[in-house]
mmCIF file of C-alpha atoms in Angstrom:
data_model
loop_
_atom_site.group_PDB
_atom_site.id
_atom_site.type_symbol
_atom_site.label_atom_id
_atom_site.label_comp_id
_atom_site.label_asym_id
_atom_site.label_seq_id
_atom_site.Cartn_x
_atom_site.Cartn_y
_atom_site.Cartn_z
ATOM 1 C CA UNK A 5 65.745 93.333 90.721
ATOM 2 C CA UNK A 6 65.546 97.147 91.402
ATOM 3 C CA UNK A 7 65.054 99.638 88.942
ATOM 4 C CA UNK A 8 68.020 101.620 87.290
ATOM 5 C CA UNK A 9 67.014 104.831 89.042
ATOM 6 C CA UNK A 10 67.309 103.355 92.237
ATOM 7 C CA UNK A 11 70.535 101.603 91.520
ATOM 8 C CA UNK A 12 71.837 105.079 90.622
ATOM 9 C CA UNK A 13 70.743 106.909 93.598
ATOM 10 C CA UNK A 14 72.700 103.827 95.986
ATOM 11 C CA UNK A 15 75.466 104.209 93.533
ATOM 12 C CA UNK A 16 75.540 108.193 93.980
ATOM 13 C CA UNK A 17 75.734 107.365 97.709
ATOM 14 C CA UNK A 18 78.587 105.192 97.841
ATOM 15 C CA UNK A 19 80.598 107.554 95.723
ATOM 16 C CA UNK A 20 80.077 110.249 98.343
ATOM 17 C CA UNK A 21 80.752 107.833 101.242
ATOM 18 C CA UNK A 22 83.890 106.833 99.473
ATOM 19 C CA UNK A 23 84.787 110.461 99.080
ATOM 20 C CA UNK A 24 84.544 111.455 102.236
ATOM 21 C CA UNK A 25 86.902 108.382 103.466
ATOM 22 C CA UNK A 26 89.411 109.361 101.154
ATOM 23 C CA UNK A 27 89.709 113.295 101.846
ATOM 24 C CA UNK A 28 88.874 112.928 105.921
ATOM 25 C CA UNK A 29 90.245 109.521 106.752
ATOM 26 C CA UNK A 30 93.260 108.679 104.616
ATOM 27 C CA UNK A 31 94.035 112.601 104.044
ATOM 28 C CA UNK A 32 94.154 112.407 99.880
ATOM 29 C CA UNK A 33 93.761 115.549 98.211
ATOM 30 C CA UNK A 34 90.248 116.668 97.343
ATOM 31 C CA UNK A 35 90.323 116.232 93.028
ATOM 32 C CA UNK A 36 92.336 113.210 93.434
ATOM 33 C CA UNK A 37 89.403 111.856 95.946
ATOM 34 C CA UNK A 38 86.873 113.290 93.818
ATOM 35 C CA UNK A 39 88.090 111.715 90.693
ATOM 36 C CA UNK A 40 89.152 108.070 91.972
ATOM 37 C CA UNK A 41 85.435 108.070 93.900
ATOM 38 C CA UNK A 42 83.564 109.106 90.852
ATOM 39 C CA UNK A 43 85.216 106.165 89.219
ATOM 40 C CA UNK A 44 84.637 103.641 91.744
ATOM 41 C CA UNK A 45 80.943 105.045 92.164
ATOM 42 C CA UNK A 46 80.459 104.466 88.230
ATOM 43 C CA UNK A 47 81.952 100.695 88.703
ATOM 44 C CA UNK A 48 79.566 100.272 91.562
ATOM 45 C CA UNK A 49 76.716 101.400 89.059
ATOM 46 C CA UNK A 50 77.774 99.414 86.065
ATOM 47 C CA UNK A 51 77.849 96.179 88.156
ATOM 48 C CA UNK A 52 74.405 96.805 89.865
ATOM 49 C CA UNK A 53 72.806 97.005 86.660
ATOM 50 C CA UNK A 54 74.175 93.786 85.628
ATOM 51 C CA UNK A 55 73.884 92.023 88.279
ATOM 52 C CA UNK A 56 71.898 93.525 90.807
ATOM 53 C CA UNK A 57 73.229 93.835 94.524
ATOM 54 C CA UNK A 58 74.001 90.057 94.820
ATOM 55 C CA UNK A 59 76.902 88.084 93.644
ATOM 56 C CA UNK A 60 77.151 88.003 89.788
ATOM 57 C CA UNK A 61 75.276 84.474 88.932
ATOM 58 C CA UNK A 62 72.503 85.834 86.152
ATOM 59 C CA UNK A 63 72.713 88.999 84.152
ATOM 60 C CA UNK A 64 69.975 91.515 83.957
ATOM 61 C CA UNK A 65 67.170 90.710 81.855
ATOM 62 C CA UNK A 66 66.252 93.676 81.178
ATOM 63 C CA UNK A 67 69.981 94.927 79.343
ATOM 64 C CA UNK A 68 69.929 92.040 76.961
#
């Protein structure tokens, strides 16, 4: 499994992605796409860290 940082970085990258969809492609304004992709970039994050990039079969070993 990768290591947190690394996680964080791909997690950092889908929240921009996602912002860019929202404000360019479906025309939202620019807090409400900030906010809603800064939440779905932390979900992204909190689920990679549990269970890696994969579907969730085993949790980290490292968290518990």
């Amino acid at each position: 499994m990768e290591r947190g940082l690394m996680m964080l970085l791909h997690a950092l990258m889908i929240g921009i992605i996602l912002y860019l969809v929202m404000v360019f492609g479906l025309g939202q304004a620019q807090e409400v796409a900030e906010d809603r992709s800064v939440l779905l970039g932390a979900v992204v994050l909190v689920y990679m860290i549990l269970f890696g990039h994969g579907l969730p079969d085993t949790v980290n070993k490292n968290i518990f």
